[in-house]
PDB file of C-alpha atoms in Angstrom:
ATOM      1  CA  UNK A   1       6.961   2.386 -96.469  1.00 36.00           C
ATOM      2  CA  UNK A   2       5.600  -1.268 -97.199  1.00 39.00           C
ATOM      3  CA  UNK A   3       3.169  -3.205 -95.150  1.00 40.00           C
ATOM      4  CA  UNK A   4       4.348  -6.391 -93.173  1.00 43.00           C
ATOM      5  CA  UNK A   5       1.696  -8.210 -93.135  1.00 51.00           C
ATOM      6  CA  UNK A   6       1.707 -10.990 -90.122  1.00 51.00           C
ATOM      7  CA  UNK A   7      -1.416 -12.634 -91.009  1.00 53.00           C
ATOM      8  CA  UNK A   8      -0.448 -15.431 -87.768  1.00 51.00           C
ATOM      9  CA  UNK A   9      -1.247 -12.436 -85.456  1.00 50.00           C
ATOM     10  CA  UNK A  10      -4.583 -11.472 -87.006  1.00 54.00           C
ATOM     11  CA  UNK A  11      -5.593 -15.256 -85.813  1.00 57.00           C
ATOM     12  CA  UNK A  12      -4.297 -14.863 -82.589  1.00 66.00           C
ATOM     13  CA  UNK A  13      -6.259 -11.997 -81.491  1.00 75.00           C
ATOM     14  CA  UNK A  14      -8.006 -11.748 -78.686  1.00 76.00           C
ATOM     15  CA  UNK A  15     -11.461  -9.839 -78.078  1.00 80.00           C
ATOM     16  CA  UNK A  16     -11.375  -6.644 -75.411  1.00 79.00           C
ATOM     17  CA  UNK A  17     -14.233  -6.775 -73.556  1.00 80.00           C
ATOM     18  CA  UNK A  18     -12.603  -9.544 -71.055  1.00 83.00           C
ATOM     19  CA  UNK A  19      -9.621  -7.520 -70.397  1.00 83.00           C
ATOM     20  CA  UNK A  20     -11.785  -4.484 -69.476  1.00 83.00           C
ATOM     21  CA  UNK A  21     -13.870  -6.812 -66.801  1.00 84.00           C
ATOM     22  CA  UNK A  22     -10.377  -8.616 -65.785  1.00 86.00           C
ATOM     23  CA  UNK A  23      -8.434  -5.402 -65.453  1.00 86.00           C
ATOM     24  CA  UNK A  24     -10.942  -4.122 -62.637  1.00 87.00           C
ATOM     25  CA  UNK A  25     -10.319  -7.498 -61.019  1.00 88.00           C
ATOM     26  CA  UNK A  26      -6.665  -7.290 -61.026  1.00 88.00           C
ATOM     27  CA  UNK A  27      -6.745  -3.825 -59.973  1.00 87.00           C
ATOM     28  CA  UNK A  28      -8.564  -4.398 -56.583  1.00 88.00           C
ATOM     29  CA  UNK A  29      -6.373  -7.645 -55.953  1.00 88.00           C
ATOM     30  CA  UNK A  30      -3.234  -5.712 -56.604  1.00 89.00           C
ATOM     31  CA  UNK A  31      -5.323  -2.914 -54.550  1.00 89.00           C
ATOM     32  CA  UNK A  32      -6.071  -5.228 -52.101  1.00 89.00           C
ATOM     33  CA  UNK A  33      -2.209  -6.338 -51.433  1.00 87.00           C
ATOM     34  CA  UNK A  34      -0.954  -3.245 -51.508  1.00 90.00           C
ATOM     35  CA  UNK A  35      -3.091  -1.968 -48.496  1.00 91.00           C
ATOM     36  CA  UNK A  36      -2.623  -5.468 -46.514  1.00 90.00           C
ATOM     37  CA  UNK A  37       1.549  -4.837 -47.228  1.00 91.00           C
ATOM     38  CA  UNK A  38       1.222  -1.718 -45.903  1.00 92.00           C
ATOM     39  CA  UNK A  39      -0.947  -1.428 -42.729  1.00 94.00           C
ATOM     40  CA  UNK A  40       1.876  -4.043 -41.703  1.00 93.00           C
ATOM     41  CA  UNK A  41       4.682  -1.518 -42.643  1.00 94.00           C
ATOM     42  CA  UNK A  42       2.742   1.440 -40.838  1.00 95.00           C
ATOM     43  CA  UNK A  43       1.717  -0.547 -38.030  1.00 95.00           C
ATOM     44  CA  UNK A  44       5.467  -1.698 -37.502  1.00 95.00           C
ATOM     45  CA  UNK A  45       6.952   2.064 -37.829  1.00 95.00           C
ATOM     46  CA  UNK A  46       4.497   3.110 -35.450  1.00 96.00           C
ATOM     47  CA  UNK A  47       5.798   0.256 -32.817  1.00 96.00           C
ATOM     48  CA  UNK A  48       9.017   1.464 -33.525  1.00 95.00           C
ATOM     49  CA  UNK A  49       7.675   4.966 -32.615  1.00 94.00           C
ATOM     50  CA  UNK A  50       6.605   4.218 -29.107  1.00 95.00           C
ATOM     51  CA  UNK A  51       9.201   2.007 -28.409  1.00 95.00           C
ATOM     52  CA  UNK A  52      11.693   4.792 -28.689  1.00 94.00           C
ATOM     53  CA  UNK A  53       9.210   7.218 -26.566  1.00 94.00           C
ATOM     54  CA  UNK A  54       9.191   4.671 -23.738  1.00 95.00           C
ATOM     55  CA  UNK A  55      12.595   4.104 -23.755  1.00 93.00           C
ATOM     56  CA  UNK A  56      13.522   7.618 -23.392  1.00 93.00           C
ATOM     57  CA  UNK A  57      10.858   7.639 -20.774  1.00 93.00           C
ATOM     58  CA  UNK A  58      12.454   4.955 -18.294  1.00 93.00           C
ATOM     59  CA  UNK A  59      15.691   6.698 -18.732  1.00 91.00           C
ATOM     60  CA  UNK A  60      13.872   9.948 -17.841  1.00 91.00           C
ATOM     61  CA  UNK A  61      12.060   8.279 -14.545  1.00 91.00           C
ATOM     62  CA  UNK A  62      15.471   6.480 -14.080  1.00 90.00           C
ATOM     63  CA  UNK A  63      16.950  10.057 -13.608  1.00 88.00           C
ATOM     64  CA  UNK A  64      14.497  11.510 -11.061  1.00 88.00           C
ATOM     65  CA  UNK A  65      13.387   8.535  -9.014  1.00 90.00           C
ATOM     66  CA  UNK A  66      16.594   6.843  -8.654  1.00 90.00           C
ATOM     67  CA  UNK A  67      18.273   7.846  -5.459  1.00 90.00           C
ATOM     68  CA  UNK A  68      20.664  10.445  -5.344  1.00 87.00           C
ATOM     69  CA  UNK A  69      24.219   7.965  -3.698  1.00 89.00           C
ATOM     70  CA  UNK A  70      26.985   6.737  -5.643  1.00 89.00           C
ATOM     71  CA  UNK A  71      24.924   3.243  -5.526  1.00 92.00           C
ATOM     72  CA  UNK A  72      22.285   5.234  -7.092  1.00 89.00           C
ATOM     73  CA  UNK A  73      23.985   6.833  -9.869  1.00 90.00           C
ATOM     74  CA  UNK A  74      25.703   3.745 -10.750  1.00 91.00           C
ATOM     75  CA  UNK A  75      22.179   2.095 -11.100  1.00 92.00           C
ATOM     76  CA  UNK A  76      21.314   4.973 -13.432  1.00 91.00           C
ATOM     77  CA  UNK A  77      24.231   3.998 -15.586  1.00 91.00           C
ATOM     78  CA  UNK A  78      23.549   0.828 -15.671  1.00 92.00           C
ATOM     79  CA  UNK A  79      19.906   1.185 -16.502  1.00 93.00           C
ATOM     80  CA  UNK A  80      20.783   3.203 -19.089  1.00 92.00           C
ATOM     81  CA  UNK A  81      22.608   0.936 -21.326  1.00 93.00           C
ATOM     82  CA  UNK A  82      20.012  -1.950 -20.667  1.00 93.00           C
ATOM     83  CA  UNK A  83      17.772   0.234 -22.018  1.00 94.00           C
ATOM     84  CA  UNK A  84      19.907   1.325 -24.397  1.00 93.00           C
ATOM     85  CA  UNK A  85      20.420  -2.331 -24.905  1.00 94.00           C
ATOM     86  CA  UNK A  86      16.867  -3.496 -25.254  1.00 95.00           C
ATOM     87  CA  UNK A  87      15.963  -1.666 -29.305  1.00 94.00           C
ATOM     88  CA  UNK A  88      19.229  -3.572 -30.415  1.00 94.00           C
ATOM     89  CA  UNK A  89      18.709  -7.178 -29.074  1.00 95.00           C
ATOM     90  CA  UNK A  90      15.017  -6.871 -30.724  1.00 95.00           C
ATOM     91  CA  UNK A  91      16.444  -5.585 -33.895  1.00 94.00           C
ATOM     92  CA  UNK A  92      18.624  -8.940 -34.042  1.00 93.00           C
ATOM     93  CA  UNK A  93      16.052 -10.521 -33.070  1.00 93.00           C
ATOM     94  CA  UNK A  94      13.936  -8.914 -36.365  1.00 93.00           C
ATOM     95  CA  UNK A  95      16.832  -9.227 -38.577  1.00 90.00           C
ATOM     96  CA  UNK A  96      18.184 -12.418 -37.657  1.00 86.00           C
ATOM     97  CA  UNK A  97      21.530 -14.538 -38.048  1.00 86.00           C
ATOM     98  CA  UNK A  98      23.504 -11.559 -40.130  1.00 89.00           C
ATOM     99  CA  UNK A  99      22.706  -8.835 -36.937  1.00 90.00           C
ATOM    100  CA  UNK A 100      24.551 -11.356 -34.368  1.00 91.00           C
ATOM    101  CA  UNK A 101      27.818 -10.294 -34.670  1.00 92.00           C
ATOM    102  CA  UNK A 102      26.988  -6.735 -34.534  1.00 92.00           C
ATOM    103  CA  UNK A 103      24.897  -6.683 -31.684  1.00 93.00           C
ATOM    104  CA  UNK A 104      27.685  -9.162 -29.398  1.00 93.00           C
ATOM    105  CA  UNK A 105      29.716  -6.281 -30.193  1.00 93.00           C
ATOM    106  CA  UNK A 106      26.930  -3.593 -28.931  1.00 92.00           C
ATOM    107  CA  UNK A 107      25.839  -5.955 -25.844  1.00 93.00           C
ATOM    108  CA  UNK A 108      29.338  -6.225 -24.815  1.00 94.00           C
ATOM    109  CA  UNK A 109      30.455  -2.695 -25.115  1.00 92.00           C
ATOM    110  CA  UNK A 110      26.892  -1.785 -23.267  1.00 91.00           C
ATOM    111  CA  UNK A 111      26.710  -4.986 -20.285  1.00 91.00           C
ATOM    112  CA  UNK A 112      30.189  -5.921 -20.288  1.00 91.00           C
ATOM    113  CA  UNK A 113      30.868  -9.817 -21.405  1.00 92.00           C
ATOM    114  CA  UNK A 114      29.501 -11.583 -18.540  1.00 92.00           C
ATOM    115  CA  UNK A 115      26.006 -10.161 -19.300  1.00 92.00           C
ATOM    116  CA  UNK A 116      26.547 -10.035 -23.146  1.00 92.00           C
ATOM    117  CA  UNK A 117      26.952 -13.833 -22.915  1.00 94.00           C
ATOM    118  CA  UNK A 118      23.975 -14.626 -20.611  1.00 93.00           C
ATOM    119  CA  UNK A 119      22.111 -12.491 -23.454  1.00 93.00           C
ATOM    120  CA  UNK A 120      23.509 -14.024 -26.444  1.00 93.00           C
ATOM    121  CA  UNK A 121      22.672 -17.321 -24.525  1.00 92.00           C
ATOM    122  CA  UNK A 122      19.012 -16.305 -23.914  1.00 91.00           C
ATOM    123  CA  UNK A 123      16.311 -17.789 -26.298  1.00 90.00           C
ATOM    124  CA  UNK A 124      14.425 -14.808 -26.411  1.00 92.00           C
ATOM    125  CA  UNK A 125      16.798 -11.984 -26.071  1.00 94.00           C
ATOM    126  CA  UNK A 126      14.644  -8.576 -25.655  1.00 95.00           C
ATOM    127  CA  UNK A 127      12.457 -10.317 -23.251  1.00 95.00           C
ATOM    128  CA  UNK A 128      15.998 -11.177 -21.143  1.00 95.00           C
ATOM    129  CA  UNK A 129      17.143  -7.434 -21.268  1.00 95.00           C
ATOM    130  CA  UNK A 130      13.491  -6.284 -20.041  1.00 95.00           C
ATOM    131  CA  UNK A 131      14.353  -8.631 -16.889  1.00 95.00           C
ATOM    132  CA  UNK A 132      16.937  -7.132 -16.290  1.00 94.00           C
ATOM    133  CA  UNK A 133      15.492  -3.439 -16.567  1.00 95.00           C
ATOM    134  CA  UNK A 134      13.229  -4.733 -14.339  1.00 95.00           C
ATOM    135  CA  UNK A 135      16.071  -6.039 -11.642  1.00 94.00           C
ATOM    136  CA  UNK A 136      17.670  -2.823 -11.654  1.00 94.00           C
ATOM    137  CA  UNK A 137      14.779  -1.060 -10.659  1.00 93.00           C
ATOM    138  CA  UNK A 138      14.043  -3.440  -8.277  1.00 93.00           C
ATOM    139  CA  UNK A 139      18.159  -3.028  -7.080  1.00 92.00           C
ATOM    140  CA  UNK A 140      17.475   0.956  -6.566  1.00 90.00           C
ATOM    141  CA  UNK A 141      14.819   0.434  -3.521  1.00 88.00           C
ATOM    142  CA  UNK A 142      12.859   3.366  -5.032  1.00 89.00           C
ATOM    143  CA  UNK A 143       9.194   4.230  -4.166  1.00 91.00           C
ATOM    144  CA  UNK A 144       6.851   1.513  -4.691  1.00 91.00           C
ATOM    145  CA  UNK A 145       4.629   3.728  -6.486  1.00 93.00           C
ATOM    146  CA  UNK A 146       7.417   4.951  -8.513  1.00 91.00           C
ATOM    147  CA  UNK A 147       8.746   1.530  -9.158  1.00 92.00           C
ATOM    148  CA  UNK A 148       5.095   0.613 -10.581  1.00 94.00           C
ATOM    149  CA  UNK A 149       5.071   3.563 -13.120  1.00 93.00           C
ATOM    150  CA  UNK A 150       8.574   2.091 -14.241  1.00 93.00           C
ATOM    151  CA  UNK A 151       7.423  -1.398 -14.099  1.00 94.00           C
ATOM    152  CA  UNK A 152       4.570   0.103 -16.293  1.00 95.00           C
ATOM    153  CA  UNK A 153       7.354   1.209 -18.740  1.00 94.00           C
ATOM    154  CA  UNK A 154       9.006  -1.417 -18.900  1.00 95.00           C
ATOM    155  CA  UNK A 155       5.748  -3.621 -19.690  1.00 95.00           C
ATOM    156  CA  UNK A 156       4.885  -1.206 -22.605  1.00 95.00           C
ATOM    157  CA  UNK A 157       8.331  -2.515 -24.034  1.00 95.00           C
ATOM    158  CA  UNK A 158       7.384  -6.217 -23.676  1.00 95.00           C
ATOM    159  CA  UNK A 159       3.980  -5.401 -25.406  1.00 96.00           C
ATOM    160  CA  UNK A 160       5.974  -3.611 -28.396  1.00 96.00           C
ATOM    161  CA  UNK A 161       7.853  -6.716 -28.509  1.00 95.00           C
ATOM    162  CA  UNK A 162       5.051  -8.641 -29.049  1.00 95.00           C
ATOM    163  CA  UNK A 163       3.496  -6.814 -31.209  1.00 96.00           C
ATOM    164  CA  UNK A 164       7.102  -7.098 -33.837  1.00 95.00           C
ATOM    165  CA  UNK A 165       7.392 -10.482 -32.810  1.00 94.00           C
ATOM    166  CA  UNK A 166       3.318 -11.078 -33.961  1.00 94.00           C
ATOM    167  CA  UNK A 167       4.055  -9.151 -37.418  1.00 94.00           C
ATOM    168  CA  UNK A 168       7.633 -11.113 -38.330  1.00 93.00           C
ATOM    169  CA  UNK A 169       6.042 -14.334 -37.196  1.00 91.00           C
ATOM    170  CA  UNK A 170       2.928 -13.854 -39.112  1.00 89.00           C
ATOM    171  CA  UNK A 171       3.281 -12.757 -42.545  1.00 85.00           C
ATOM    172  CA  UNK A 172       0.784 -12.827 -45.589  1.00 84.00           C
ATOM    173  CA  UNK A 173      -0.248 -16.128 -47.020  1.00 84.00           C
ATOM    174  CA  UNK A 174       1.708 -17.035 -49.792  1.00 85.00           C
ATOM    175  CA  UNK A 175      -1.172 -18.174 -51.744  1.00 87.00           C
ATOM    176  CA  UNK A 176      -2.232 -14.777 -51.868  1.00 84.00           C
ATOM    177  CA  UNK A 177       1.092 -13.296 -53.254  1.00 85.00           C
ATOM    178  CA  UNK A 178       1.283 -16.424 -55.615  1.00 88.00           C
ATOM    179  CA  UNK A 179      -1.912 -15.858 -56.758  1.00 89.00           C
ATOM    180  CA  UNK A 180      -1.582 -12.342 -57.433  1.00 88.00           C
ATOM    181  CA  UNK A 181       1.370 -13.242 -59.687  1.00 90.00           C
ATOM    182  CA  UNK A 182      -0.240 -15.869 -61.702  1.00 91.00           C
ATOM    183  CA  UNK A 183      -3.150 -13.617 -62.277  1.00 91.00           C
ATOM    184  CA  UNK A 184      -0.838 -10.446 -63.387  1.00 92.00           C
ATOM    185  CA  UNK A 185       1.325 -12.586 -65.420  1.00 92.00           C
ATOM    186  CA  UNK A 186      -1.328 -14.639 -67.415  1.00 92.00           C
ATOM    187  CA  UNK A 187      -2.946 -11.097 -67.919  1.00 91.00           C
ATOM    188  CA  UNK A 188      -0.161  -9.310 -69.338  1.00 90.00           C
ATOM    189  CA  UNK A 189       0.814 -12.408 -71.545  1.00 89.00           C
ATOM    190  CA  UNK A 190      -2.632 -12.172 -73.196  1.00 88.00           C
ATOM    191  CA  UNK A 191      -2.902  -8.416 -73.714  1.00 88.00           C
ATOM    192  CA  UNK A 192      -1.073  -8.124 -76.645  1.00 87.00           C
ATOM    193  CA  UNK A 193      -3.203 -10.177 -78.630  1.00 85.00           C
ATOM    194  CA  UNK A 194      -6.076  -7.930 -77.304  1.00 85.00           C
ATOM    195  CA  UNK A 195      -4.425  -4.932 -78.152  1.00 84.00           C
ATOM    196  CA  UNK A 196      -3.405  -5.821 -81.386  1.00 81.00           C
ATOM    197  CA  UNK A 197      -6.467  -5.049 -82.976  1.00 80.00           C
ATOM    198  CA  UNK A 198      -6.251  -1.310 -81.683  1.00 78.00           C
ATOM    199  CA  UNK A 199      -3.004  -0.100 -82.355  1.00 79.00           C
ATOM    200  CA  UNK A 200      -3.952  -0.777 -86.067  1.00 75.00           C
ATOM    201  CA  UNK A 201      -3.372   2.622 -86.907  1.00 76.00           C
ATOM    202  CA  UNK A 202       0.005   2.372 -86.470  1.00 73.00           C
ATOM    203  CA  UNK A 203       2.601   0.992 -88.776  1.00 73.00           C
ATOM    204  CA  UNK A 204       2.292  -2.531 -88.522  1.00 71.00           C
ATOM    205  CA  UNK A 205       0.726  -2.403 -85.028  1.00 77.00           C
ATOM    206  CA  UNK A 206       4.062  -1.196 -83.607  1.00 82.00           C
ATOM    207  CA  UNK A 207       3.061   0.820 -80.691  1.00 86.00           C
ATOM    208  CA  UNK A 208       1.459  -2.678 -79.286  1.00 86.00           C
ATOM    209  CA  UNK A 209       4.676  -3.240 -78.071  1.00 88.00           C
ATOM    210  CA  UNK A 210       5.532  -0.083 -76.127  1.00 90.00           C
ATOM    211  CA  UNK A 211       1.582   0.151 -74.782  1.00 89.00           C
ATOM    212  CA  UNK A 212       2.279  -3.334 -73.069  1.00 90.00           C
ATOM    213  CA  UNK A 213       5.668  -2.430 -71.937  1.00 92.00           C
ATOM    214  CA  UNK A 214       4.479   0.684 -70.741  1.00 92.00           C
ATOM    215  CA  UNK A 215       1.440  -1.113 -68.315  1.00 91.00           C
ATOM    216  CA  UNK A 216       3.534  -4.088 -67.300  1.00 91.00           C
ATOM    217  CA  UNK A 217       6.297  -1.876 -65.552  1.00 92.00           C
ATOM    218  CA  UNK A 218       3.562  -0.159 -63.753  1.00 91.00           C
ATOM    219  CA  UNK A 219       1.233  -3.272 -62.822  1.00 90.00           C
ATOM    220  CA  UNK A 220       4.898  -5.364 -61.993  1.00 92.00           C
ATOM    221  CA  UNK A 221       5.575  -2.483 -59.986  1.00 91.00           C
ATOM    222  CA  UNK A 222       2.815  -2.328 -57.573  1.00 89.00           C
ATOM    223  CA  UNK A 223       3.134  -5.944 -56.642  1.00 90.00           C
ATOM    224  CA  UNK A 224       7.115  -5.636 -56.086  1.00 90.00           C
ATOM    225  CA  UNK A 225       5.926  -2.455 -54.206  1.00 89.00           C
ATOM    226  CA  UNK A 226       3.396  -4.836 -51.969  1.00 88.00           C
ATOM    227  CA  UNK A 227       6.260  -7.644 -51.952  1.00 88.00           C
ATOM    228  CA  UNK A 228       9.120  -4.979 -50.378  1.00 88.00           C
ATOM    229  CA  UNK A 229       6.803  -3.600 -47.825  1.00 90.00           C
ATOM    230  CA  UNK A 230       5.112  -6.762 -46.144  1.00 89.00           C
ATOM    231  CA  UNK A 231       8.064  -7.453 -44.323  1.00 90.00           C
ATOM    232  CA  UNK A 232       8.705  -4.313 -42.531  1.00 92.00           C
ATOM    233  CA  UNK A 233      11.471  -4.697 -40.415  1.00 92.00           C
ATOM    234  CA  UNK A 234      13.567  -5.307 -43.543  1.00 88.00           C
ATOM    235  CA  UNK A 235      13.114  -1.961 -45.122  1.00 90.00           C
ATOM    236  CA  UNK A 236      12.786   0.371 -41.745  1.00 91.00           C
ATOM    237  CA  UNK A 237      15.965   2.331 -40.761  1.00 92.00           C
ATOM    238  CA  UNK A 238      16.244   0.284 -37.280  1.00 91.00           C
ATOM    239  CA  UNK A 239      20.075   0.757 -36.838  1.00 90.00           C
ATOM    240  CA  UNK A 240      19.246   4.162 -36.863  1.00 90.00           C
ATOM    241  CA  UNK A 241      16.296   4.265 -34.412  1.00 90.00           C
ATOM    242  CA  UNK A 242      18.260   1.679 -32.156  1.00 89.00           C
ATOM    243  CA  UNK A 243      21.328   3.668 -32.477  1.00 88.00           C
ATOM    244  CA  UNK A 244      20.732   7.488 -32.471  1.00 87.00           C
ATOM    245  CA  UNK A 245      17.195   8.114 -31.841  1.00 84.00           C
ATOM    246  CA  UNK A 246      17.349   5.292 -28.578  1.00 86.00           C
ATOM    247  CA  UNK A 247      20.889   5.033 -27.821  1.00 83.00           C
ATOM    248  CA  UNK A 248      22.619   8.225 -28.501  1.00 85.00           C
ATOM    249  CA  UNK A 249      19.348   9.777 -26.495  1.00 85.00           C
ATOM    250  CA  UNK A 250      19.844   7.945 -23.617  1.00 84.00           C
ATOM    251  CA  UNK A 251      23.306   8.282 -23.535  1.00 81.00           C
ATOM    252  CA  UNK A 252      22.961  12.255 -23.649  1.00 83.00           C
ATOM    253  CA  UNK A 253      20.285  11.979 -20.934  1.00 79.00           C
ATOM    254  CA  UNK A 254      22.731  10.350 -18.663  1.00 74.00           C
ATOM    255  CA  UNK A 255      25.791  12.665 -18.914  1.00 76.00           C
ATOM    256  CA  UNK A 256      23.381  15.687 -18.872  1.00 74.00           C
ATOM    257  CA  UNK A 257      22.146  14.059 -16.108  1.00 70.00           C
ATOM    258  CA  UNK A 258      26.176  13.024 -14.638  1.00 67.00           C
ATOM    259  CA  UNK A 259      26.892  16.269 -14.931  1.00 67.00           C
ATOM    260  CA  UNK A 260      24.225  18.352 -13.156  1.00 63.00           C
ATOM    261  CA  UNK A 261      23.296  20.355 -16.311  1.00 49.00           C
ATOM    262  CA  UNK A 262      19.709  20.107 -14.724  1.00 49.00           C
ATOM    263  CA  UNK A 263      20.498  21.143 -11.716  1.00 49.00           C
ATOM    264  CA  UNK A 264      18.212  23.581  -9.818  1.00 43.00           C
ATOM    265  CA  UNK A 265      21.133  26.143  -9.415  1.00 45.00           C
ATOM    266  CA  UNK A 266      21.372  26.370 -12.756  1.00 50.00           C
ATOM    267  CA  UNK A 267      18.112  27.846 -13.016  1.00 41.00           C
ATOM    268  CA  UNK A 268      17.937  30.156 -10.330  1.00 44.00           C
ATOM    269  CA  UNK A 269      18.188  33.815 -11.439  1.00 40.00           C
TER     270      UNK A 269
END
């Protein structure tokens, strides 16, 4: 087979030994984002974590502190879609304008439409739905030290919120994701020249091409990988932690509860 010779490449080569000292570089940076992208991802999924816990918990104290009267159980009820309510309005809060039709439908169907407008009306709408958690506990005349390990609860829910509201309100400088990207992109531009020289045992130099190719989908990759994951609430399943492992929980705790499946009857031997 001939030889093409391309003697406007031999010119344009580049030495090496700065691509071995900037690859180390680029690999903590990329290192570096990566980690920061994802302690905000794991930190998120772990809020998400306790803030189904707790809200099966104040459904669970609901059930055994609230007193046993019609006035009672309809408190329970109640309670139970506000917090039912409460993973919803801060997952429209997280995912903004596109959630607000869905969860009108959800806070209606859950409050009825007097409450779903006061909500949708509210500036900060988790924060309005913990009030009102906290009303109805107030409304059931329980025992005061009952109605402070509720209250307690119900303030581990406004600290989760925080805590979401802290990570979608703070996110990672953009001069370090810009920066990142300038760096990877100027260093894959120049390493074909560098590796040029090296792939001269091939047939004109051919398996430069793939060898680039080949490092650029794995070094583009881990920054799109850091880019998808630093904003968390994006990418986590919350219509399915708000809607099964929340809702359809505390739904099934109150008609378990509704229909005396706990009972101590049913029990006794």
């Amino acid at each position: 087979a001939a030889y093409l010779n391309l003697p406007m490449f031999k010119s344009l080569t580049l030495p090496a030994f700065p691509f071995s000292i900037g690859m180390t570089t680029l690999s903590l940076l990329l290192v570096f984002r990566t980690n920061t992208a994802y302690s905000r991802w794991n930190e998120a999924r772990t809020l998400w974590g306790g803030i189904v816990n707790t809200c099966r918990t104040i459904n669970r104290q609901s059930n055994s502190m609230f007193p046993d009267t019609p006035e009672g159980k309809a408190l329970q009820e109640q309670l139970a879609n506000q917090v039912a309510c409460f993973p919803k309005a801060l997952r429209c809060f997280l995912r903004g304008a596109e959630d607000e039709e869905n969860f009108r439908k959800d806070a209606i169907e859950l409050l009825g439409k007097e409450s779903a407008v006061a909500i949708m009306a509210s500036k900060n709408r988790p924060t309005f739905v913990c009030n009102m958690i906290t009303a109805t506990v107030q409304r059931a005349g329980i025992n005061p030290a009952d109605r402070m390990r509720m209250d307690e609860s119900t303030s581990k829910l406004v600290d989760y919120l925080g805590a979401c509201e802290r990570i979608f309100r703070s996110p990672i400088p953009l001069v370090y994701t810009r920066h990142t990207s300038r760096f990877l992109s100027a260093f894959m531009g120049l390493l074909p020249f560098a590796l040029y020289p090296a792939m001269g045992d091939s047939w004109n130099h051919w398996t430069t091409v793939p060898a680039t190719a080949l490092l650029a989908t794995f070094l583009f990759g881990i920054e799109e990988l850091g880019i998808q994951i630093e904003e968390p609430f994006g990418i986590l399943p919350l219509e399915s932690l708000a809607d099964n492992s929340i809702g359809a929980v505390v739904m099934d705790m109150q008609r378990a509860q509704d229909e005396g499946e706990f009972a101590i009857s049913d029990f006794s031997v």
